[in-house]
Short mmCIF file of C-alpha atoms in Angstrom, two decimals:
data_model
loop_
_atom_site.label_atom_id
_atom_site.label_comp_id
_atom_site.label_asym_id
_atom_site.label_seq_id
_atom_site.Cartn_x
_atom_site.Cartn_y
_atom_site.Cartn_z
CA MET O 70 19.42 0.71 -23.20
CA LYS O 71 21.77 3.97 -22.74
CA THR O 72 20.18 4.72 -19.79
CA ILE O 73 20.86 1.43 -18.61
CA ILE O 74 24.60 1.66 -19.20
CA ARG O 75 24.57 5.39 -18.07
CA HIS O 76 23.40 4.44 -15.28
CA LYS O 77 24.30 1.13 -14.39
CA ASN O 78 25.41 1.63 -10.47
CA ILE O 79 22.66 2.93 -9.69
CA ILE O 80 20.23 0.83 -10.96
CA LYS O 81 22.64 -1.75 -9.51
CA ASN O 82 22.33 -0.71 -5.90
CA ILE O 83 18.36 0.12 -6.22
CA SER O 84 17.54 -2.90 -7.48
CA ILE O 85 19.74 -4.68 -4.27
CA LEU O 86 17.34 -2.74 -1.82
CA ALA O 87 14.55 -3.21 -3.61
CA PHE O 88 14.70 -7.03 -4.48
CA PRO O 89 13.82 -8.30 -1.01
CA ALA O 90 11.14 -5.59 -0.93
CA ILE O 91 9.27 -6.61 -4.13
CA LEU O 92 9.49 -10.24 -2.61
CA GLU O 93 7.13 -8.47 0.69
CA MET O 94 4.96 -6.98 -2.01
CA ALA O 95 4.69 -9.73 -3.46
CA LEU O 96 4.21 -12.29 -0.40
CA ASN O 97 1.39 -9.47 0.58
CA THR O 98 -0.32 -9.53 -2.90
CA LEU O 99 -0.34 -13.91 -2.35
CA VAL O 100 -2.17 -13.69 0.76
CA GLY O 101 -4.36 -10.92 -1.05
CA MET O 102 -4.96 -12.89 -3.06
CA ALA O 103 -5.27 -16.40 -1.89
CA ASP O 104 -7.73 -14.67 0.31
CA THR O 105 -9.35 -13.29 -2.41
CA LEU O 106 -9.46 -17.30 -4.72
CA MET O 107 -10.02 -18.37 -0.95
CA ILE O 108 -13.53 -16.80 -0.36
CA SER O 109 -14.33 -16.93 -4.00
CA HIS O 110 -14.70 -20.69 -3.93
CA ILE O 111 -15.61 -21.50 -0.42
CA ILE O 112 -18.34 -18.45 -0.03
CA GLY O 113 -18.79 -16.78 -3.85
CA LYS O 114 -19.22 -14.00 -5.30
CA GLU O 115 -21.67 -12.12 -2.15
CA GLY O 116 -18.31 -13.30 0.21
CA LEU O 117 -15.74 -10.98 -2.27
CA SER O 118 -17.98 -8.36 -2.15
CA ALA O 119 -17.89 -8.39 1.33
CA VAL O 120 -14.00 -8.64 2.14
CA GLY O 121 -13.79 -5.95 -0.43
CA PHE O 122 -15.95 -3.21 0.93
CA ALA O 123 -14.01 -3.88 4.93
CA ASN O 124 -11.20 -4.03 4.15
CA GLN O 125 -11.59 -0.47 2.03
CA ILE O 126 -12.78 1.18 5.60
CA ILE O 127 -10.04 -0.74 6.98
CA PHE O 128 -7.25 -0.05 4.35
CA THR O 129 -8.47 4.24 4.92
CA LEU O 130 -8.11 4.53 8.08
CA ILE O 131 -4.83 2.41 8.56
CA TYR O 132 -3.37 4.41 6.09
CA VAL O 133 -3.56 7.67 7.24
CA PHE O 134 -3.43 7.33 10.70
CA THR O 135 -0.62 5.63 10.16
CA SER O 136 1.45 8.41 7.17
CA PHE O 137 3.61 8.87 10.13
CA ASN O 138 6.04 6.78 8.70
CA ALA O 139 6.33 8.31 5.10
CA GLY O 140 8.37 11.33 7.50
CA ALA O 141 9.72 8.37 9.62
CA THR O 142 11.38 7.01 6.44
CA ALA O 143 12.73 9.78 5.15
CA MET O 144 13.99 11.21 9.20
CA VAL O 145 15.89 7.65 9.45
CA ALA O 146 17.61 7.61 5.80
CA ARG O 147 18.76 10.69 6.62
CA SER O 148 19.69 10.34 9.70
CA TYR O 149 21.82 6.61 8.85
CA GLY O 150 23.73 9.01 5.28
CA GLU O 151 24.80 10.89 8.07
CA LYS O 152 25.63 8.70 11.00
CA ASN O 153 23.87 9.91 13.21
CA TYR O 154 22.89 6.80 15.69
CA GLN O 155 21.96 8.13 18.34
CA ARG O 156 18.94 10.33 16.16
CA LEU O 157 18.45 7.49 14.12
CA ASN O 158 16.72 5.72 17.48
CA LYS O 159 14.80 7.86 18.94
CA ILE O 160 13.00 9.01 16.13
CA VAL O 161 12.49 5.02 16.14
CA GLY O 162 11.51 4.99 19.55
CA GLU O 163 8.93 8.25 19.36
CA ASN O 164 7.34 7.16 15.97
CA LEU O 165 6.45 4.18 18.24
CA SER O 166 5.44 5.18 20.88
CA LEU O 167 2.82 6.87 18.36
CA ASN O 168 1.86 4.21 16.54
CA PHE O 169 0.87 2.70 19.32
CA PHE O 170 -2.19 4.87 20.57
CA LEU O 171 -3.21 5.38 16.99
CA GLY O 172 -3.07 1.96 16.51
CA ILE O 173 -5.42 1.57 19.71
CA LEU O 174 -7.68 5.13 18.49
CA ILE O 175 -8.61 3.37 15.37
CA PHE O 176 -9.30 0.08 16.67
CA LEU O 177 -11.82 1.14 19.11
CA THR O 178 -13.15 3.47 16.93
CA ALA O 179 -13.81 1.03 14.22
CA LEU O 180 -15.39 -1.96 16.56
CA ILE O 181 -17.52 0.80 17.62
CA PHE O 182 -18.63 2.59 14.06
CA SER O 183 -18.54 -0.62 12.34
CA GLU O 184 -22.24 -1.43 12.02
CA SER O 185 -22.84 2.70 10.48
CA ILE O 186 -19.17 3.38 8.41
CA LEU O 187 -20.67 0.18 5.63
CA ASN O 188 -23.98 1.80 5.94
CA ILE O 189 -22.56 3.27 3.48
CA PHE O 190 -22.47 1.62 1.08
CA SER O 191 -24.88 0.14 -1.52
CA VAL O 192 -24.99 -3.33 -0.84
CA SER O 193 -28.04 -6.68 -0.35
CA GLU O 194 -28.22 -7.55 3.13
CA LEU O 195 -26.31 -10.16 2.52
CA VAL O 196 -23.28 -8.47 2.02
CA TYR O 197 -23.44 -6.29 3.93
CA GLN O 198 -23.84 -9.15 6.87
CA MET O 199 -20.96 -10.61 5.58
CA SER O 200 -19.53 -7.39 6.12
CA VAL O 201 -20.05 -6.53 9.34
CA ASP O 202 -19.52 -9.85 10.13
CA TYR O 203 -15.79 -9.17 8.85
CA PHE O 204 -14.88 -6.62 10.32
CA ASN O 205 -15.45 -6.54 13.57
CA ASN O 206 -13.18 -10.17 13.56
CA VAL O 207 -10.62 -8.71 11.79
CA ALA O 208 -10.39 -4.99 13.68
CA ILE O 209 -7.80 -6.20 16.34
CA SER O 210 -5.42 -6.82 13.47
CA GLN O 211 -5.28 -2.74 12.79
CA PHE O 212 -3.54 -2.39 15.86
CA PHE O 213 -0.70 -4.91 15.25
CA MET O 214 -1.18 -3.45 11.40
CA PHE O 215 -0.12 0.04 12.76
CA ILE O 216 3.17 -1.46 14.67
CA SER O 217 4.34 -3.35 11.87
CA PHE O 218 3.72 -0.28 9.59
CA ALA O 219 5.59 1.16 12.62
CA ALA O 220 8.94 -1.24 12.70
CA ALA O 221 9.75 -1.36 8.74
CA ALA O 222 10.04 2.17 8.21
CA SER O 223 12.35 2.64 10.04
CA LEU O 224 14.68 -0.53 9.61
CA ARG O 225 13.82 0.55 5.32
CA GLY O 226 14.86 3.62 6.51
CA ALA O 227 18.42 2.33 7.63
CA GLY O 228 18.34 0.20 4.10
CA ASP O 229 17.36 -3.16 5.87
CA THR O 230 14.49 -4.59 4.28
CA LYS O 231 15.34 -8.17 4.33
CA THR O 232 13.16 -8.14 7.50
CA PRO O 233 10.10 -6.87 6.67
CA MET O 234 10.36 -9.16 3.59
CA PHE O 235 11.09 -12.47 6.27
CA ILE O 236 8.30 -11.17 8.84
CA THR O 237 5.89 -11.02 5.78
CA GLY O 238 6.53 -14.21 4.32
CA ILE O 239 5.51 -16.11 8.25
CA ALA O 240 2.62 -13.71 8.89
CA ASN O 241 1.34 -14.62 5.33
CA ILE O 242 1.99 -18.31 5.17
CA LEU O 243 1.11 -18.53 8.55
CA ASN O 244 -2.30 -16.78 7.25
CA ILE O 245 -2.98 -17.85 4.26
CA ILE O 246 -2.76 -21.96 6.69
CA GLY O 247 -4.85 -19.87 9.04
CA ASN O 248 -7.69 -19.62 6.52
CA TYR O 249 -8.02 -22.95 5.74
CA ILE O 250 -8.16 -24.50 8.52
CA LEU O 251 -10.61 -21.60 9.52
CA MET O 252 -13.21 -21.19 7.57
CA THR O 253 -13.55 -24.91 5.69
CA GLY O 254 -13.37 -26.60 9.76
CA TYR O 255 -10.66 -28.73 9.16
CA SER O 256 -9.85 -31.29 11.46
CA PHE O 257 -11.28 -30.10 15.27
CA PHE O 258 -11.94 -26.76 14.36
CA PRO O 259 -14.87 -24.69 13.91
CA GLU O 260 -16.13 -24.19 9.85
CA LEU O 261 -15.84 -20.54 10.22
CA GLY O 262 -16.81 -19.10 7.37
CA ILE O 263 -15.89 -15.89 6.78
CA LYS O 264 -14.92 -14.35 10.14
CA GLY O 265 -13.05 -17.58 9.50
CA ALA O 266 -10.57 -15.74 7.27
CA ALA O 267 -11.03 -11.93 9.69
CA LEU O 268 -9.36 -14.06 12.27
CA SER O 269 -7.01 -16.13 10.30
CA THR O 270 -5.49 -12.42 9.54
CA SER O 271 -5.35 -11.05 12.50
CA ILE O 272 -3.96 -14.10 14.02
CA ALA O 273 -1.72 -13.63 11.42
CA ARG O 274 -1.20 -9.44 11.32
CA GLY O 275 -0.57 -10.50 15.70
CA ILE O 276 2.36 -12.85 15.48
CA ALA O 277 4.05 -10.03 12.05
CA ALA O 278 3.62 -7.02 15.68
CA ILE O 279 5.51 -9.30 17.88
CA LEU O 280 8.77 -10.36 15.46
CA TYR O 281 9.46 -7.37 14.92
CA LEU O 282 9.30 -5.56 18.11
CA ILE O 283 11.92 -8.75 18.79
CA ILE O 284 13.77 -7.30 16.09
CA LEU O 285 14.08 -4.30 17.81
CA ILE O 286 14.43 -4.59 21.19
CA LYS O 287 17.46 -7.27 20.01
CA GLY O 288 19.04 -4.64 17.90
CA LYS O 289 19.45 -4.95 13.67
CA ASN O 290 21.70 -2.31 11.75
CA LYS O 291 21.67 0.20 14.39
CA ILE O 292 18.49 0.15 15.32
CA LYS O 293 18.43 -1.14 19.20
CA ILE O 294 15.46 0.99 20.73
CA LYS O 295 15.21 1.12 24.69
CA LEU O 296 12.47 2.52 26.64
CA SER O 297 14.27 6.48 26.89
CA ASN O 298 13.81 6.17 22.96
CA LEU O 299 10.13 6.08 23.52
CA LYS O 300 8.88 8.82 25.63
CA LEU O 301 7.85 11.59 22.76
CA SER O 302 9.99 14.95 22.07
CA ALA O 303 9.56 18.26 21.12
CA TYR O 304 13.28 17.33 18.79
CA ILE O 305 11.65 14.47 16.61
CA LEU O 306 7.79 14.79 16.73
CA LYS O 307 7.68 18.72 15.56
CA PRO O 308 10.04 17.77 12.74
CA LEU O 309 7.73 14.24 12.09
CA TRP O 310 4.28 16.26 12.30
CA ASN O 311 6.36 18.15 9.22
CA LEU O 312 7.22 15.88 7.55
CA SER O 313 4.16 14.08 8.33
CA TYR O 314 1.05 15.51 8.17
CA ALA O 315 0.90 16.28 4.10
CA ALA O 316 1.18 12.34 4.03
CA ALA O 317 -1.23 12.03 6.35
CA LEU O 318 -3.27 14.43 4.09
CA GLU O 319 -2.46 12.91 0.96
CA GLN O 320 -3.66 10.25 2.15
CA PHE O 321 -6.60 11.07 3.28
CA PHE O 322 -7.41 11.96 -0.22
CA MET O 323 -6.66 9.07 -1.96
CA GLN O 324 -8.76 6.94 0.16
CA ALA O 325 -11.77 9.09 0.45
CA ALA O 326 -11.62 9.17 -3.00
CA PHE O 327 -11.20 5.11 -2.79
CA PHE O 328 -13.91 5.12 -0.39
CA VAL O 329 -16.03 6.91 -3.10
CA ASN O 330 -14.93 5.20 -6.35
CA SER O 331 -16.06 1.97 -3.91
CA ILE O 332 -19.64 3.45 -3.15
CA ILE O 333 -19.79 4.65 -7.07
CA ILE O 334 -19.22 0.82 -8.39
CA SER O 335 -21.91 0.17 -5.62
CA LEU O 336 -24.53 1.43 -7.80
CA LEU O 337 -23.58 -1.41 -10.63
CA ASP O 338 -24.62 -4.78 -9.21
CA THR O 339 -22.95 -7.66 -7.31
CA THR O 340 -21.26 -9.43 -10.83
CA SER O 341 -19.32 -6.66 -11.49
CA GLU O 342 -18.83 -5.68 -8.08
CA ALA O 343 -16.78 -8.98 -7.58
CA ALA O 344 -14.42 -8.07 -11.14
CA TYR O 345 -13.45 -4.69 -8.98
CA ARG O 346 -12.69 -6.94 -6.85
CA ILE O 347 -10.94 -9.48 -8.82
CA LEU O 348 -9.21 -6.59 -11.10
CA ILE O 349 -7.95 -5.04 -8.17
CA ASN O 350 -5.96 -7.69 -6.50
CA ILE O 351 -4.81 -8.34 -10.04
CA GLU O 352 -3.48 -4.95 -10.07
CA SER O 353 -1.86 -4.65 -6.95
CA ALA O 354 -0.42 -7.77 -7.88
CA SER O 355 1.73 -6.43 -11.09
CA PHE O 356 3.40 -2.69 -9.49
CA MET O 357 4.28 -5.03 -6.28
CA PRO O 358 7.80 -4.15 -8.25
CA ALA O 359 6.97 -0.56 -7.70
CA ILE O 360 5.97 -0.01 -4.88
CA GLY O 361 9.59 -2.35 -4.00
CA ILE O 362 11.48 -0.12 -5.97
CA SER O 363 10.07 3.34 -4.63
CA ILE O 364 10.45 2.29 -1.76
CA ALA O 365 14.41 1.33 -2.14
CA THR O 366 14.03 4.96 -3.85
CA ALA O 367 13.01 6.18 -1.18
CA THR O 368 15.71 5.22 1.74
CA LEU O 369 19.03 5.94 -1.23
CA VAL O 370 17.71 9.06 -2.52
CA GLY O 371 17.04 10.07 1.17
CA LYS O 372 20.23 8.82 2.57
CA ARG O 373 22.33 11.03 -0.80
CA LEU O 374 20.84 13.87 0.80
CA GLY O 375 21.77 12.63 4.23
CA GLU O 376 25.59 12.89 2.25
CA GLN O 377 25.02 15.80 1.23
CA ASN O 378 24.65 14.57 -2.84
CA PRO O 379 21.83 15.89 -3.98
CA LYS O 380 22.62 15.15 -7.23
CA LYS O 381 23.05 11.63 -6.43
CA SER O 382 19.53 12.06 -5.54
CA LEU O 383 18.40 12.96 -8.60
CA GLN O 384 20.24 10.84 -10.46
CA THR O 385 17.93 7.44 -8.39
CA GLY O 386 15.63 8.70 -8.81
CA LYS O 387 14.90 10.03 -12.45
CA ALA O 388 16.61 5.56 -13.14
CA ALA O 389 14.07 4.09 -10.46
CA GLY O 390 11.46 5.93 -13.03
CA PHE O 391 13.15 4.27 -16.38
CA MET O 392 12.85 0.89 -14.46
CA GLY O 393 9.21 1.40 -13.51
CA ILE O 394 8.30 2.63 -17.13
CA ILE O 395 10.16 -0.45 -18.90
CA TRP O 396 8.35 -2.90 -15.83
CA GLY O 397 5.08 -1.42 -16.08
CA ILE O 398 5.23 -1.93 -20.57
CA LEU O 399 6.18 -5.30 -19.51
CA MET O 400 3.03 -5.79 -17.06
CA GLY O 401 0.25 -4.01 -19.56
CA ILE O 402 1.51 -6.53 -22.02
CA ILE O 403 0.83 -9.18 -20.05
CA PHE O 404 -2.53 -7.73 -19.24
CA PHE O 405 -3.90 -7.81 -22.77
CA VAL O 406 -2.35 -10.57 -23.96
CA PHE O 407 -3.97 -13.13 -20.95
CA PRO O 408 -6.47 -11.17 -19.14
CA VAL O 409 -8.64 -14.83 -19.84
CA PRO O 410 -6.32 -17.33 -18.03
CA ILE O 411 -5.22 -15.55 -15.20
CA LEU O 412 -8.62 -14.48 -14.43
CA THR O 413 -9.36 -17.87 -14.56
CA LEU O 414 -7.71 -17.98 -11.57
CA PHE O 415 -9.61 -16.17 -9.52
CA THR O 416 -13.07 -18.56 -10.28
CA SER O 417 -14.75 -19.95 -12.50
CA ASP O 418 -17.33 -18.08 -12.41
CA THR O 419 -17.86 -17.57 -17.00
CA LYS O 420 -19.86 -14.38 -16.58
CA LEU O 421 -17.71 -12.67 -13.26
CA ILE O 422 -14.87 -12.97 -16.18
CA ASN O 423 -17.32 -11.43 -19.69
CA ALA O 424 -17.51 -9.30 -17.51
CA ALA O 425 -13.74 -8.33 -16.22
CA THR O 426 -11.27 -9.27 -19.19
CA PHE O 427 -12.21 -6.37 -21.73
CA THR O 428 -11.87 -4.44 -18.75
CA MET O 429 -8.17 -6.21 -17.78
CA LYS O 430 -7.43 -5.12 -21.80
CA ILE O 431 -7.81 -1.58 -21.24
CA ALA O 432 -6.15 -2.03 -17.47
CA GLY O 433 -2.83 -3.13 -18.99
CA PHE O 434 -2.55 0.55 -20.04
CA ASN O 435 -2.38 1.40 -17.27
CA GLN O 436 0.59 -0.44 -16.19
CA PRO O 437 3.97 1.77 -17.23
CA LEU O 438 1.89 5.92 -16.27
CA LEU O 439 1.20 3.51 -12.31
CA ALA O 440 4.26 2.00 -12.06
CA PHE O 441 6.08 5.75 -12.40
CA MET O 442 4.12 7.70 -10.77
CA ILE O 443 5.26 5.13 -7.88
CA ILE O 444 8.71 5.00 -7.99
CA ILE O 445 8.86 9.27 -8.92
CA SER O 446 6.36 10.28 -5.64
CA GLY O 447 8.76 7.34 -3.97
CA ALA O 448 11.71 9.85 -5.13
CA LEU O 449 10.15 12.85 -3.60
CA ARG O 450 8.58 11.36 0.04
CA GLY O 451 12.63 10.23 0.03
CA THR O 452 13.63 14.12 -0.18
CA GLY O 453 12.26 14.77 2.23
CA ASP O 454 8.62 17.14 -0.63
CA THR O 455 5.84 15.29 1.16
CA LYS O 456 3.83 18.06 -0.16
CA GLY O 457 5.25 17.99 -3.33
CA VAL O 458 3.44 13.94 -3.82
CA MET O 459 0.21 15.97 -1.15
CA LEU O 460 -0.70 18.94 -3.60
CA ILE O 461 -0.96 16.73 -6.80
CA THR O 462 -1.98 13.00 -5.83
CA SER O 463 -4.72 14.85 -4.62
CA LEU O 464 -5.65 17.21 -7.48
CA ARG O 465 -5.65 14.32 -9.88
CA LEU O 466 -8.09 12.00 -7.67
CA TRP O 467 -10.31 14.90 -7.07
CA THR O 468 -10.15 17.26 -10.62
CA ILE O 469 -10.32 14.17 -12.80
CA PHE O 470 -9.78 10.23 -11.30
CA VAL O 471 -13.24 10.28 -9.54
CA PRO O 472 -15.41 12.90 -11.12
CA LEU O 473 -14.75 11.57 -14.90
CA CYS O 474 -15.41 7.81 -13.14
CA TYR O 475 -18.98 8.77 -11.41
CA ILE O 476 -19.07 10.77 -15.32
CA LEU O 477 -18.66 7.50 -16.50
CA VAL O 478 -20.25 5.23 -14.94
CA LYS O 479 -23.66 7.72 -14.13
CA TYR O 480 -24.09 8.68 -17.74
CA PHE O 481 -22.09 6.83 -19.64
CA ASN O 482 -23.05 3.63 -18.88
CA TYR O 483 -18.92 2.22 -18.57
CA GLY O 484 -19.55 -0.64 -15.49
CA VAL O 485 -16.52 -1.13 -14.35
CA THR O 486 -14.05 -0.45 -17.14
CA SER O 487 -15.42 3.60 -16.51
CA VAL O 488 -12.26 2.79 -13.23
CA TRP O 489 -10.04 2.21 -16.27
CA TYR O 490 -10.53 5.21 -18.36
CA ALA O 491 -10.46 7.92 -15.44
CA GLU O 492 -7.25 6.29 -13.80
CA ILE O 493 -5.51 6.62 -17.32
CA SER O 494 -6.64 9.88 -18.40
CA SER O 495 -6.14 11.41 -14.42
CA PHE O 496 -1.57 9.53 -15.12
CA LEU O 497 -1.85 11.13 -18.25
CA VAL O 498 -1.46 14.42 -17.37
CA PHE O 499 -0.79 14.34 -13.80
CA SER O 500 3.14 11.59 -14.28
CA TYR O 501 4.01 14.89 -16.09
CA PHE O 502 3.72 17.58 -12.50
CA MET O 503 5.33 15.05 -10.99
CA TYR O 504 8.23 14.06 -12.83
CA LYS O 505 8.20 18.33 -13.30
CA ARG O 506 8.32 18.79 -9.55
CA PHE O 507 11.27 16.22 -8.77
CA ILE O 508 13.39 17.74 -11.91
CA ASP O 509 13.41 21.27 -10.72
CA MET O 510 15.15 19.48 -6.98
CA GLU O 511 13.27 22.89 -4.87
CA TRP O 512 13.94 19.57 -2.33
CA ALA O 513 17.23 20.22 -2.13
CA ARG O 514 16.51 22.72 -0.22
CA ILE O 515 14.54 20.72 2.80
CA THR O 516 15.75 20.68 5.95
CA MET O 517 14.29 18.31 9.27
CA PHE O 518 15.98 19.05 11.97
#
């Protein structure tokens, strides 16, 4: 209570900026849940597993190669705080160009090597074929996501979290409607099953990218790009690289860990695989507010540094971390008390519900630590200390999370619960190091330009 009273203005500012971001994250999660629900009920658990494995590849590629946006957000926030709007728009334009070229590269790579990549997983022939069908039809959406992520990162850096929220809302509504029409063959449309889900996703993401480009060209919140802003230059690319390569490495190590973890989970039966996918979707919903707070915190911390006020940056990060713990405790209680009613929303398969119930209770203990880590890492990124976040995150994943998960699955037969035992263990150790990195304030000496 004392923390709330002492930092009430900071908490208010975080909440105002975070609320649209939280709604945006919630909308993203809802569409993911809608996809899961529709695929589970229309196609079955094989389809659910197939989409999960395909998306694992897709998001591994996207998150690693869109990491320049972490640096762009910090640079935009710092420039916005300094009121250097000319430099701000150069950052926005050049980051957009960079994402455009990377998006094309990743789209073509994914399309050409889809079957070879998906062969890594030890899954049934039916799940494999469904994964390939989904992957090939959703591949183009990766290019659209690069454009959208670049634009959204820039807008958030300038303190505009409302525009990404509205665009995400439009895209997600279109995605849900498209899913139903194309998966079931509504009216005169063909019944495309899992391909329909992929096509609907691609169309919705394409529309989102177009809307973002319109906003950037017309201008919003001091951001207005011109053709001259799109030309790449060392003046912007050098600091962008210095900030972003660590974020890219962090995402590489993180997505590689999740990828290996998916391979470990694929050693289990299809029911366990499906239970894992459902639980991941549920947990994604639980930490969306933490991501929203993290986005707001990164923006405010960077802005305060631009205003030459590192003490305010520190206070902002600490208050945000406290908010994350409170939210995580609330979510943990819900996970522990109401697992069956929540799981029933996703599947009517009794065997699947039974397989996931105990694991969901264990996942409840993970929520406070998870929310805290998400927010403090966001605060550090906002300062430009992407190297510290990369180092701590990578060590957490590869010294505890992945090895322990493998041991618990392979030698102790703990099944899908192994994932959360391993994650809780890793957070218990490394949340201390992440927080210490932030309060030591080494980031106050980081220069960007």
